[in-house]
mmCIF file of C-alpha atoms and ligand atoms in Angstrom:
data_model
loop_
_atom_site.group_PDB
_atom_site.id
_atom_site.type_symbol
_atom_site.label_atom_id
_atom_site.label_comp_id
_atom_site.label_asym_id
_atom_site.label_seq_id
_atom_site.Cartn_x
_atom_site.Cartn_y
_atom_site.Cartn_z
ATOM 1 C CA MET A 667 86.622 10.332 65.898
ATOM 2 C CA GLU A 668 88.103 10.183 62.379
ATOM 3 C CA ILE A 669 85.508 9.485 59.664
ATOM 4 C CA THR A 670 87.334 6.228 59.013
ATOM 5 C CA GLU A 671 86.282 5.121 62.535
ATOM 6 C CA PHE A 672 82.709 4.747 61.363
ATOM 7 C CA VAL A 673 81.658 2.672 64.382
ATOM 8 C CA LYS A 674 83.394 3.098 67.738
ATOM 9 C CA ASN A 675 86.617 1.080 67.706
ATOM 10 C CA ILE A 676 86.063 -0.172 64.132
ATOM 11 C CA HIS A 677 88.336 1.523 61.604
ATOM 12 C CA TYR A 678 88.407 1.442 57.812
ATOM 13 C CA VAL A 679 91.997 0.680 56.736
ATOM 14 C CA GLY A 680 91.338 -0.250 53.099
ATOM 15 C CA VAL A 681 92.991 1.248 50.021
ATOM 16 C CA ASN A 682 91.945 2.464 46.577
ATOM 17 C CA ASP A 683 93.345 1.171 43.307
ATOM 18 C CA ARG A 684 92.933 3.606 40.418
ATOM 19 C CA VAL A 685 95.749 2.036 38.388
ATOM 20 C CA LYS A 686 94.632 -1.501 37.612
ATOM 21 C CA GLN A 687 93.056 -1.691 34.154
ATOM 22 C CA LYS A 688 91.181 -4.965 34.522
ATOM 23 C CA PHE A 689 89.996 -6.703 37.684
ATOM 24 C CA GLU A 690 90.932 -10.406 37.640
ATOM 25 C CA GLY A 691 92.610 -9.557 34.319
ATOM 26 C CA LEU A 692 89.121 -9.497 32.776
ATOM 27 C CA TRP A 693 86.790 -6.721 33.910
ATOM 28 C CA PRO A 694 87.487 -3.020 33.154
ATOM 29 C CA LEU A 695 87.729 -0.622 36.081
ATOM 30 C CA PRO A 696 86.856 2.855 34.746
ATOM 31 C CA ASN A 697 86.229 4.133 38.289
ATOM 32 C CA GLY A 698 88.923 2.065 40.028
ATOM 33 C CA VAL A 699 88.250 -0.383 42.847
ATOM 34 C CA SER A 700 88.765 -0.427 46.595
ATOM 35 C CA TYR A 701 90.233 -3.277 48.632
ATOM 36 C CA ASN A 702 88.555 -2.889 51.998
ATOM 37 C CA SER A 703 90.038 -4.011 55.281
ATOM 38 C CA TYR A 704 88.882 -3.194 58.805
ATOM 39 C CA LEU A 705 90.690 -2.939 62.132
ATOM 40 C CA ILE A 706 88.912 -3.569 65.431
ATOM 41 C CA THR A 707 90.592 -2.021 68.474
ATOM 42 C CA ASP A 708 89.088 -3.690 71.539
ATOM 43 C CA GLU A 709 91.009 -5.262 74.471
ATOM 44 C CA LYS A 710 92.307 -7.547 71.722
ATOM 45 C CA THR A 711 92.876 -6.207 68.226
ATOM 46 C CA ALA A 712 91.597 -7.880 65.075
ATOM 47 C CA LEU A 713 92.252 -7.089 61.425
ATOM 48 C CA ILE A 714 89.608 -8.287 58.943
ATOM 49 C CA ASP A 715 91.126 -9.276 55.569
ATOM 50 C CA THR A 716 94.094 -7.570 53.885
ATOM 51 C CA VAL A 717 94.599 -5.842 50.510
ATOM 52 C CA ASP A 718 96.215 -6.315 47.115
ATOM 53 C CA LEU A 719 99.992 -6.610 47.530
ATOM 54 C CA CYS A 720 100.653 -3.492 45.393
ATOM 55 C CA TYR A 721 99.203 -1.453 48.253
ATOM 56 C CA GLY A 722 100.704 -3.455 51.153
ATOM 57 C CA GLU A 723 103.011 -0.706 52.454
ATOM 58 C CA ARG A 724 100.252 1.916 52.374
ATOM 59 C CA PHE A 725 97.941 -0.506 54.157
ATOM 60 C CA LEU A 726 100.509 -1.283 56.842
ATOM 61 C CA ALA A 727 101.109 2.434 57.478
ATOM 62 C CA LYS A 728 97.374 2.947 58.085
ATOM 63 C CA ILE A 729 97.303 0.107 60.610
ATOM 64 C CA GLN A 730 100.406 1.350 62.429
ATOM 65 C CA ALA A 731 99.041 4.903 62.603
ATOM 66 C CA ILE A 732 96.100 3.540 64.603
ATOM 67 C CA LEU A 733 97.830 0.862 66.676
ATOM 68 C CA GLY A 734 101.163 2.519 67.460
ATOM 69 C CA ASP A 735 103.129 -0.107 69.378
ATOM 70 C CA LYS A 736 100.135 -2.366 70.041
ATOM 71 C CA PRO A 737 100.156 -5.749 68.287
ATOM 72 C CA ILE A 738 97.524 -7.250 66.045
ATOM 73 C CA ASP A 739 96.160 -10.244 67.958
ATOM 74 C CA TYR A 740 94.025 -11.754 65.190
ATOM 75 C CA LEU A 741 93.947 -11.564 61.411
ATOM 76 C CA ILE A 742 90.557 -12.852 60.278
ATOM 77 C CA ILE A 743 90.437 -14.034 56.670
ATOM 78 C CA ASN A 744 86.934 -14.060 55.203
ATOM 79 C CA HIS A 745 88.100 -14.664 51.644
ATOM 80 C CA MET A 746 91.316 -15.874 50.039
ATOM 81 C CA GLU A 747 91.238 -14.346 46.548
ATOM 82 C CA PRO A 748 94.571 -12.498 46.365
ATOM 83 C CA ASP A 749 93.019 -9.029 46.044
ATOM 84 C CA HIS A 750 92.323 -9.549 49.783
ATOM 85 C CA SER A 751 94.866 -12.105 50.922
ATOM 86 C CA ALA A 752 98.106 -11.108 49.171
ATOM 87 C CA SER A 753 99.326 -8.901 52.030
ATOM 88 C CA ILE A 754 99.056 -11.697 54.622
ATOM 89 C CA SER A 755 102.809 -12.438 54.421
ATOM 90 C CA LEU A 756 103.728 -8.753 54.880
ATOM 91 C CA ILE A 757 101.440 -8.346 57.900
ATOM 92 C CA ARG A 758 102.733 -11.594 59.393
ATOM 93 C CA GLN A 759 106.340 -10.393 59.048
ATOM 94 C CA VAL A 760 105.525 -7.273 61.079
ATOM 95 C CA TYR A 761 103.252 -9.055 63.574
ATOM 96 C CA PRO A 762 104.802 -12.554 63.852
ATOM 97 C CA LYS A 763 102.670 -13.701 66.812
ATOM 98 C CA MET A 764 99.351 -12.637 65.311
ATOM 99 C CA LYS A 765 96.935 -15.585 64.991
ATOM 100 C CA ILE A 766 95.446 -16.099 61.551
ATOM 101 C CA VAL A 767 91.768 -17.024 61.859
ATOM 102 C CA GLY A 768 89.922 -18.955 59.177
ATOM 103 C CA ASN A 769 88.096 -22.190 58.421
ATOM 104 C CA ALA A 770 89.848 -25.398 57.327
ATOM 105 C CA LYS A 771 89.673 -24.466 53.625
ATOM 106 C CA THR A 772 91.049 -20.967 54.291
ATOM 107 C CA LEU A 773 94.028 -22.259 56.222
ATOM 108 C CA SER A 774 94.920 -24.795 53.564
ATOM 109 C CA MET A 775 94.789 -22.048 50.903
ATOM 110 C CA ILE A 776 97.060 -19.795 53.004
ATOM 111 C CA GLU A 777 99.622 -22.577 53.105
ATOM 112 C CA GLY A 778 99.224 -23.168 49.360
ATOM 113 C CA PHE A 779 99.463 -19.525 48.297
ATOM 114 C CA TYR A 780 101.904 -18.154 50.885
ATOM 115 C CA GLY A 781 103.633 -21.115 52.585
ATOM 116 C CA ILE A 782 102.355 -20.020 56.013
ATOM 117 C CA CYS A 783 101.143 -22.785 58.334
ATOM 118 C CA ASP A 784 101.708 -21.671 61.931
ATOM 119 C CA TYR A 785 99.841 -19.528 64.452
ATOM 120 C CA PHE A 786 96.566 -20.586 62.885
ATOM 121 C CA MET A 787 93.186 -20.623 64.647
ATOM 122 C CA GLU A 788 90.690 -22.835 62.849
ATOM 123 C CA ILE A 789 87.060 -21.894 63.373
ATOM 124 C CA LYS A 790 83.820 -23.650 62.457
ATOM 125 C CA ASP A 791 80.425 -22.326 61.471
ATOM 126 C CA GLY A 792 78.838 -20.443 64.405
ATOM 127 C CA ASP A 793 82.017 -20.194 66.522
ATOM 128 C CA VAL A 794 82.457 -17.048 68.604
ATOM 129 C CA LEU A 795 85.675 -15.109 69.207
ATOM 130 C CA PRO A 796 85.573 -12.605 72.119
ATOM 131 C CA LEU A 797 87.812 -9.537 71.741
ATOM 132 C CA GLY A 798 86.844 -7.818 75.016
ATOM 133 C CA LYS A 799 83.636 -5.816 74.797
ATOM 134 C CA LYS A 800 83.018 -6.952 71.219
ATOM 135 C CA LYS A 801 82.263 -10.521 70.191
ATOM 136 C CA LEU A 802 82.668 -11.905 66.692
ATOM 137 C CA ARG A 803 80.614 -14.785 65.280
ATOM 138 C CA PHE A 804 81.612 -16.644 62.119
ATOM 139 C CA TYR A 805 79.213 -17.739 59.397
ATOM 140 C CA LEU A 806 80.554 -20.089 56.738
ATOM 141 C CA THR A 807 79.119 -19.077 53.345
ATOM 142 C CA PRO A 808 80.842 -21.407 50.865
ATOM 143 C CA MET A 809 80.913 -20.498 47.137
ATOM 144 C CA VAL A 810 80.086 -16.824 47.593
ATOM 145 C CA HIS A 811 82.149 -17.006 45.418
ATOM 146 C CA TRP A 812 85.043 -19.281 46.470
ATOM 147 C CA PRO A 813 84.761 -22.441 48.576
ATOM 148 C CA GLU A 814 86.351 -20.950 51.719
ATOM 149 C CA THR A 815 84.276 -17.758 51.838
ATOM 150 C CA MET A 816 82.854 -16.849 55.228
ATOM 151 C CA MET A 817 81.425 -13.786 56.961
ATOM 152 C CA THR A 818 82.222 -12.344 60.367
ATOM 153 C CA TYR A 819 79.496 -10.744 62.461
ATOM 154 C CA CYS A 820 80.054 -8.318 65.315
ATOM 155 C CA GLU A 821 77.058 -8.869 67.564
ATOM 156 C CA ASN A 822 77.505 -5.727 69.676
ATOM 157 C CA ASP A 823 77.321 -3.404 66.655
ATOM 158 C CA ALA A 824 74.979 -5.480 64.425
ATOM 159 C CA LEU A 825 77.765 -5.218 61.863
ATOM 160 C CA LEU A 826 78.578 -7.780 59.178
ATOM 161 C CA PHE A 827 82.005 -8.152 57.579
ATOM 162 C CA SER A 828 80.663 -9.776 54.437
ATOM 163 C CA GLY A 829 83.679 -10.457 52.217
ATOM 164 C CA ASP A 830 82.911 -9.836 48.536
ATOM 165 C CA ALA A 831 79.152 -10.097 49.088
ATOM 166 C CA PHE A 832 77.352 -6.746 48.735
ATOM 167 C CA GLY A 833 80.469 -5.298 47.120
ATOM 168 C CA CYS A 834 80.823 -3.229 43.984
ATOM 169 C CA PHE A 835 83.441 -1.800 41.652
ATOM 170 C CA GLY A 836 84.513 1.822 42.112
ATOM 171 C CA ALA A 837 87.125 3.391 44.366
ATOM 172 C CA VAL A 838 85.870 4.791 47.667
ATOM 173 C CA ASP A 839 86.324 8.519 47.171
ATOM 174 C CA GLY A 840 86.333 10.771 50.231
ATOM 175 C CA GLY A 841 84.012 9.215 52.813
ATOM 176 C CA VAL A 842 83.940 5.486 53.471
ATOM 177 C CA THR A 843 80.282 4.955 54.414
ATOM 178 C CA ASP A 844 77.190 5.595 52.344
ATOM 179 C CA GLU A 845 76.182 8.237 54.922
ATOM 180 C CA GLN A 846 79.352 10.157 54.097
ATOM 181 C CA MET A 847 79.066 10.235 50.290
ATOM 182 C CA ASN A 848 76.791 10.393 47.264
ATOM 183 C CA THR A 849 76.387 6.745 46.263
ATOM 184 C CA ASP A 850 74.664 7.256 42.869
ATOM 185 C CA ARG A 851 77.600 6.016 40.829
ATOM 186 C CA TYR A 852 77.923 2.725 42.714
ATOM 187 C CA TRP A 853 74.579 1.100 41.902
ATOM 188 C CA SER A 854 75.262 0.192 38.276
ATOM 189 C CA GLU A 855 78.730 -0.993 39.333
ATOM 190 C CA MET A 856 77.110 -3.242 41.927
ATOM 191 C CA TYR A 857 75.112 -4.911 39.152
ATOM 192 C CA ARG A 858 78.242 -5.256 37.023
ATOM 193 C CA TYR A 859 80.274 -6.603 39.950
ATOM 194 C CA TYR A 860 77.618 -9.153 40.896
ATOM 195 C CA SER A 861 76.962 -10.291 37.310
ATOM 196 C CA ASN A 862 80.589 -10.872 36.460
ATOM 197 C CA ILE A 863 82.210 -11.980 39.708
ATOM 198 C CA VAL A 864 79.456 -13.670 41.720
ATOM 199 C CA GLY A 865 76.801 -14.267 39.037
ATOM 200 C CA LYS A 866 77.507 -17.974 38.548
ATOM 201 C CA TYR A 867 76.764 -18.670 42.226
ATOM 202 C CA GLY A 868 73.107 -17.662 42.643
ATOM 203 C CA SER A 869 72.201 -20.722 44.701
ATOM 204 C CA PRO A 870 75.073 -20.344 47.259
ATOM 205 C CA VAL A 871 74.210 -16.634 47.575
ATOM 206 C CA GLN A 872 70.605 -17.593 48.338
ATOM 207 C CA LYS A 873 71.820 -20.084 50.988
ATOM 208 C CA ALA A 874 73.990 -17.388 52.580
ATOM 209 C CA LEU A 875 71.083 -14.924 52.614
ATOM 210 C CA ALA A 876 68.853 -17.553 54.220
ATOM 211 C CA LYS A 877 71.492 -18.219 56.892
ATOM 212 C CA LEU A 878 71.636 -14.500 57.699
ATOM 213 C CA ALA A 879 67.879 -13.917 57.465
ATOM 214 C CA GLU A 880 67.374 -13.706 61.238
ATOM 215 C CA VAL A 881 70.564 -11.752 61.916
ATOM 216 C CA LYS A 882 70.078 -8.068 62.724
ATOM 217 C CA ILE A 883 72.294 -6.070 60.357
ATOM 218 C CA GLU A 884 72.800 -2.312 60.709
ATOM 219 C CA THR A 885 76.148 -2.036 58.932
ATOM 220 C CA ILE A 886 77.614 -4.076 56.073
ATOM 221 C CA CYS A 887 81.386 -3.947 55.606
ATOM 222 C CA SER A 888 82.134 -5.507 52.249
ATOM 223 C CA THR A 889 85.600 -5.946 50.767
ATOM 224 C CA HIS A 890 84.805 -3.638 47.804
ATOM 225 C CA GLY A 891 82.995 -0.294 47.684
ATOM 226 C CA PRO A 892 81.318 1.779 50.389
ATOM 227 C CA VAL A 893 80.434 0.620 53.894
ATOM 228 C CA TRP A 894 76.650 0.312 53.830
ATOM 229 C CA GLN A 895 74.611 1.808 56.678
ATOM 230 C CA LYS A 896 71.832 3.904 55.150
ATOM 231 C CA ASN A 897 71.254 1.411 52.291
ATOM 232 C CA VAL A 898 71.531 -1.959 54.055
ATOM 233 C CA GLU A 899 68.059 -3.101 52.966
ATOM 234 C CA LYS A 900 68.643 -1.932 49.393
ATOM 235 C CA VAL A 901 71.943 -3.781 48.914
ATOM 236 C CA ILE A 902 70.546 -6.982 50.415
ATOM 237 C CA SER A 903 67.521 -6.765 48.132
ATOM 238 C CA ILE A 904 69.716 -6.229 45.047
ATOM 239 C CA TYR A 905 71.775 -9.342 45.868
ATOM 240 C CA ASP A 906 68.611 -11.270 46.676
ATOM 241 C CA LYS A 907 66.956 -10.296 43.408
ATOM 242 C CA LEU A 908 70.022 -10.970 41.262
ATOM 243 C CA SER A 909 70.754 -14.334 42.879
ATOM 244 C CA ARG A 910 67.156 -15.412 42.198
ATOM 245 C CA TYR A 911 67.627 -14.276 38.574
ATOM 246 C CA GLU A 912 64.677 -11.914 38.941
ATOM 247 C CA ALA A 913 64.644 -9.246 36.270
ATOM 248 C CA GLU A 914 62.942 -6.025 35.203
ATOM 249 C CA GLU A 915 60.850 -5.569 32.061
ATOM 250 C CA GLY A 916 63.214 -4.709 29.254
ATOM 251 C CA VAL A 917 65.198 -6.231 26.418
ATOM 252 C CA VAL A 918 68.908 -6.431 25.705
ATOM 253 C CA ILE A 919 69.772 -6.760 22.016
ATOM 254 C CA ALA A 920 73.375 -7.940 21.785
ATOM 255 C CA TYR A 921 74.685 -8.294 18.264
ATOM 256 C CA GLY A 922 77.769 -8.498 16.123
ATOM 257 C CA SER A 923 78.038 -6.962 12.674
ATOM 258 C CA MET A 924 80.942 -6.639 10.247
ATOM 259 C CA TYR A 925 79.444 -4.349 7.584
ATOM 260 C CA GLY A 926 76.151 -3.225 9.126
ATOM 261 C CA ASN A 927 73.754 -5.747 7.552
ATOM 262 C CA THR A 928 73.132 -7.714 10.763
ATOM 263 C CA GLU A 929 72.994 -4.417 12.613
ATOM 264 C CA GLN A 930 70.072 -3.331 10.406
ATOM 265 C CA MET A 931 68.166 -6.417 11.573
ATOM 266 C CA ALA A 932 68.884 -5.420 15.174
ATOM 267 C CA GLU A 933 67.621 -1.903 14.495
ATOM 268 C CA GLU A 934 64.370 -3.196 12.974
ATOM 269 C CA ILE A 935 63.763 -5.480 15.950
ATOM 270 C CA ALA A 936 64.508 -2.681 18.436
ATOM 271 C CA ARG A 937 62.156 -0.246 16.704
ATOM 272 C CA GLU A 938 59.292 -2.741 16.718
ATOM 273 C CA LEU A 939 59.893 -3.577 20.406
ATOM 274 C CA ALA A 940 59.512 0.124 21.133
ATOM 275 C CA ALA A 941 56.410 0.312 18.941
ATOM 276 C CA GLN A 942 54.954 -2.469 21.071
ATOM 277 C CA GLY A 943 55.532 -0.406 24.210
ATOM 278 C CA ILE A 944 58.872 -1.684 25.507
ATOM 279 C CA LYS A 945 60.713 1.311 26.935
ATOM 280 C CA ASN A 946 63.859 -0.415 28.200
ATOM 281 C CA VAL A 947 65.581 -1.521 25.004
ATOM 282 C CA VAL A 948 69.368 -1.677 25.402
ATOM 283 C CA MET A 949 71.474 -2.359 22.306
ATOM 284 C CA TYR A 950 75.077 -3.505 22.373
ATOM 285 C CA ASN A 951 77.433 -3.858 19.433
ATOM 286 C CA LEU A 952 79.650 -6.620 20.798
ATOM 287 C CA SER A 953 82.659 -5.514 18.781
ATOM 288 C CA PHE A 954 82.801 -2.343 20.859
ATOM 289 C CA THR A 955 81.290 -2.907 24.293
ATOM 290 C CA ASP A 956 83.125 -4.887 26.948
ATOM 291 C CA PRO A 957 81.001 -7.967 27.773
ATOM 292 C CA SER A 958 80.970 -7.121 31.488
ATOM 293 C CA TYR A 959 78.487 -4.311 30.752
ATOM 294 C CA VAL A 960 76.372 -6.548 28.524
ATOM 295 C CA LEU A 961 76.223 -9.288 31.168
ATOM 296 C CA SER A 962 75.239 -6.733 33.762
ATOM 297 C CA ASP A 963 72.187 -5.720 31.714
ATOM 298 C CA ILE A 964 71.368 -9.348 30.892
ATOM 299 C CA PHE A 965 71.091 -9.889 34.665
ATOM 300 C CA ARG A 966 68.991 -6.731 34.957
ATOM 301 C CA TYR A 967 66.437 -7.317 32.159
ATOM 302 C CA LYS A 968 64.042 -10.167 31.430
ATOM 303 C CA GLY A 969 64.453 -10.238 27.639
ATOM 304 C CA LEU A 970 67.520 -11.079 25.560
ATOM 305 C CA ILE A 971 67.841 -11.101 21.784
ATOM 306 C CA ILE A 972 71.171 -12.096 20.275
ATOM 307 C CA GLY A 973 72.231 -11.805 16.648
ATOM 308 C CA GLY A 974 75.341 -12.248 14.619
ATOM 309 C CA PRO A 975 76.728 -12.978 11.181
ATOM 310 C CA THR A 976 78.339 -16.198 10.097
ATOM 311 C CA TYR A 977 82.123 -16.006 10.163
ATOM 312 C CA SER A 978 84.365 -18.799 8.838
ATOM 313 C CA ASN A 979 81.398 -21.159 9.096
ATOM 314 C CA GLN A 980 80.985 -20.281 12.790
ATOM 315 C CA LEU A 981 79.123 -17.677 14.812
ATOM 316 C CA PHE A 982 80.871 -14.278 14.722
ATOM 317 C CA PRO A 983 83.538 -14.561 17.504
ATOM 318 C CA PRO A 984 82.459 -11.716 19.850
ATOM 319 C CA VAL A 985 78.901 -13.102 19.814
ATOM 320 C CA GLU A 986 80.146 -16.634 20.432
ATOM 321 C CA ALA A 987 82.225 -15.348 23.377
ATOM 322 C CA LEU A 988 79.147 -13.742 24.947
ATOM 323 C CA THR A 989 77.121 -16.952 24.655
ATOM 324 C CA ARG A 990 79.905 -18.834 26.467
ATOM 325 C CA MET A 991 79.914 -16.271 29.291
ATOM 326 C CA ILE A 992 76.147 -16.624 29.656
ATOM 327 C CA GLU A 993 76.374 -20.435 29.685
ATOM 328 C CA VAL A 994 79.058 -20.354 32.391
ATOM 329 C CA ARG A 995 76.832 -18.190 34.597
ATOM 330 C CA ASP A 996 73.815 -20.436 34.024
ATOM 331 C CA ILE A 997 71.504 -17.418 33.943
ATOM 332 C CA LYS A 998 67.917 -18.577 34.440
ATOM 333 C CA ASN A 999 64.409 -17.494 33.463
ATOM 334 C CA ARG A 1000 64.948 -15.295 30.450
ATOM 335 C CA ILE A 1001 62.863 -14.746 27.305
ATOM 336 C CA PHE A 1002 65.126 -15.333 24.308
ATOM 337 C CA GLY A 1003 65.106 -14.555 20.611
ATOM 338 C CA TYR A 1004 67.818 -14.739 17.959
ATOM 339 C CA PHE A 1005 68.724 -13.777 14.446
ATOM 340 C CA GLY A 1006 71.682 -13.948 12.113
ATOM 341 C CA SER A 1007 73.037 -13.573 8.633
ATOM 342 C CA PHE A 1008 75.305 -15.194 6.096
ATOM 343 C CA THR A 1009 76.644 -14.566 2.607
ATOM 344 C CA TRP A 1010 76.864 -18.046 1.036
ATOM 345 C CA ALA A 1011 76.377 -20.654 3.812
ATOM 346 C CA GLY A 1012 74.631 -20.042 7.112
ATOM 347 C CA ALA A 1013 75.973 -21.174 10.504
ATOM 348 C CA SER A 1014 75.252 -18.399 13.026
ATOM 349 C CA VAL A 1015 71.512 -19.011 13.441
ATOM 350 C CA ARG A 1016 72.104 -22.762 13.813
ATOM 351 C CA ARG A 1017 74.669 -22.137 16.537
ATOM 352 C CA LEU A 1018 72.356 -19.689 18.348
ATOM 353 C CA GLY A 1019 69.631 -22.324 18.181
ATOM 354 C CA THR A 1020 71.911 -24.793 19.955
ATOM 355 C CA PHE A 1021 72.679 -22.135 22.556
ATOM 356 C CA ALA A 1022 68.930 -21.574 23.058
ATOM 357 C CA GLU A 1023 68.403 -25.304 23.694
ATOM 358 C CA THR A 1024 71.269 -25.369 26.198
ATOM 359 C CA MET A 1025 69.893 -22.476 28.239
ATOM 360 C CA LYS A 1026 66.345 -23.922 28.472
ATOM 361 C CA TRP A 1027 64.828 -20.434 28.391
ATOM 362 C CA THR A 1028 61.499 -19.418 26.900
ATOM 363 C CA ASN A 1029 62.333 -19.018 23.239
ATOM 364 C CA VAL A 1030 60.676 -17.191 20.423
ATOM 365 C CA CYS A 1031 60.630 -20.127 18.056
ATOM 366 C CA SER A 1032 61.018 -18.156 14.858
ATOM 367 C CA PRO A 1033 64.584 -16.897 14.423
ATOM 368 C CA VAL A 1034 65.274 -14.654 11.465
ATOM 369 C CA GLU A 1035 68.026 -15.737 9.099
ATOM 370 C CA MET A 1036 69.089 -13.329 6.364
ATOM 371 C CA LYS A 1037 71.167 -13.918 3.240
ATOM 372 C CA GLN A 1038 73.357 -10.932 2.345
ATOM 373 C CA GLY A 1039 71.407 -7.628 2.559
ATOM 374 C CA ILE A 1040 68.079 -6.727 4.190
ATOM 375 C CA THR A 1041 64.850 -6.894 2.121
ATOM 376 C CA PRO A 1042 61.242 -5.912 2.909
ATOM 377 C CA ASP A 1043 60.519 -9.593 3.649
ATOM 378 C CA LYS A 1044 63.323 -9.776 6.196
ATOM 379 C CA THR A 1045 62.236 -6.481 7.736
ATOM 380 C CA ALA A 1046 58.763 -7.966 8.168
ATOM 381 C CA GLU A 1047 60.248 -11.114 9.765
ATOM 382 C CA CYS A 1048 62.273 -8.984 12.198
ATOM 383 C CA CYS A 1049 59.112 -7.091 13.185
ATOM 384 C CA SER A 1050 57.240 -10.335 13.601
ATOM 385 C CA LEU A 1051 60.004 -11.683 15.851
ATOM 386 C CA ALA A 1052 59.766 -8.525 17.966
ATOM 387 C CA ARG A 1053 55.977 -8.779 18.272
ATOM 388 C CA ASN A 1054 56.122 -12.451 19.278
ATOM 389 C CA PHE A 1055 58.842 -11.575 21.740
ATOM 390 C CA VAL A 1056 56.714 -8.900 23.404
ATOM 391 C CA THR A 1057 53.825 -11.353 23.714
ATOM 392 C CA LEU A 1058 56.086 -13.720 25.672
ATOM 393 C CA LEU A 1059 57.630 -10.897 27.692
ATOM 394 C CA LYS A 1060 54.263 -9.528 28.751
ATOM 395 C CA GLY A 1061 52.787 -13.013 29.238
HETATM 396 FE FE1 FEO B 371 87.443 -9.365 45.867
HETATM 397 FE FE2 FEO B 371 86.749 -12.597 45.293
HETATM 398 O O1 FEO B 371 87.826 -11.135 45.658
#
């Protein structure tokens, strides 16, 4: 058996993308990304999802190398975002009688994106599709992270085709399952993937996990990253924890600074946090770090302190952009503190105060606002903010 046939008659036919700079045009891909698709060769054949159109020919060649002259009987679409659906038209051209399987929302999106509206098979939550020896059951999991998202479960193999859920950034190098590779580099990319792509949808993820709670799962086949076999419990627990907004003890200090004055405030706060025993202090200068990494650590850690200078009577733009990304994701249950600076008229601290009210987090009620350069008084205020913050964090 090839290593890509990781379960008997279930083949990995996905592709790696090490060219794309930003996923969704937003999120950097320093280690690439995989678009995973799976082919089941039973009495009937079924393909689960497709790949980004740039890799359509490569994808098709993999399928044909396995099937030879056999047709694809079913194309099951768990998720319609084009990184998985854009090769539907190509596959349909080669296999014109293949039935496309999806729920009502999926099928309407296929017509909208690709103008295809025939040879459809509409399924509902809990429906079963027999392929021969293997049987597939469909679980609708809306808003993980699009409205049509669903998962397909192969009962015989206790194997879940989960769509984007349990996925991560990073090309799949060498082996395709976590038994066949060293997975160390994927864990931080799972946090970053969840925080940026799925993070807004904690409640739908919790509903999906509850729906699957009684389902025996030995293999998870996501659309991005390794196939999980050895680490099934770990990946489910990471998604469970993140979607409940549970966090570890630690503090992210995310700041902007034009000439280093606001940065000095951040340094004073960080040093005092450490003096109070906080070991996980992660500092980000928002002019230099892509926000996807900052968001990932904001999901990971319980504490967040944001600071920025006033710029054109507004909050410094990279700091403002981060606050908007946090608001969109509706991140819950964080301890929050803030600080800022100005030269002749302050606006940044006021704006961060409004942000604090919007998020309804536990706030340290004493922001530090500094005019021009740092003084011993302002250093003392920064230390006081840090000490009050630790009291809340530990409380
Ligand atoms: Fe990987 Fe939501 O697409």
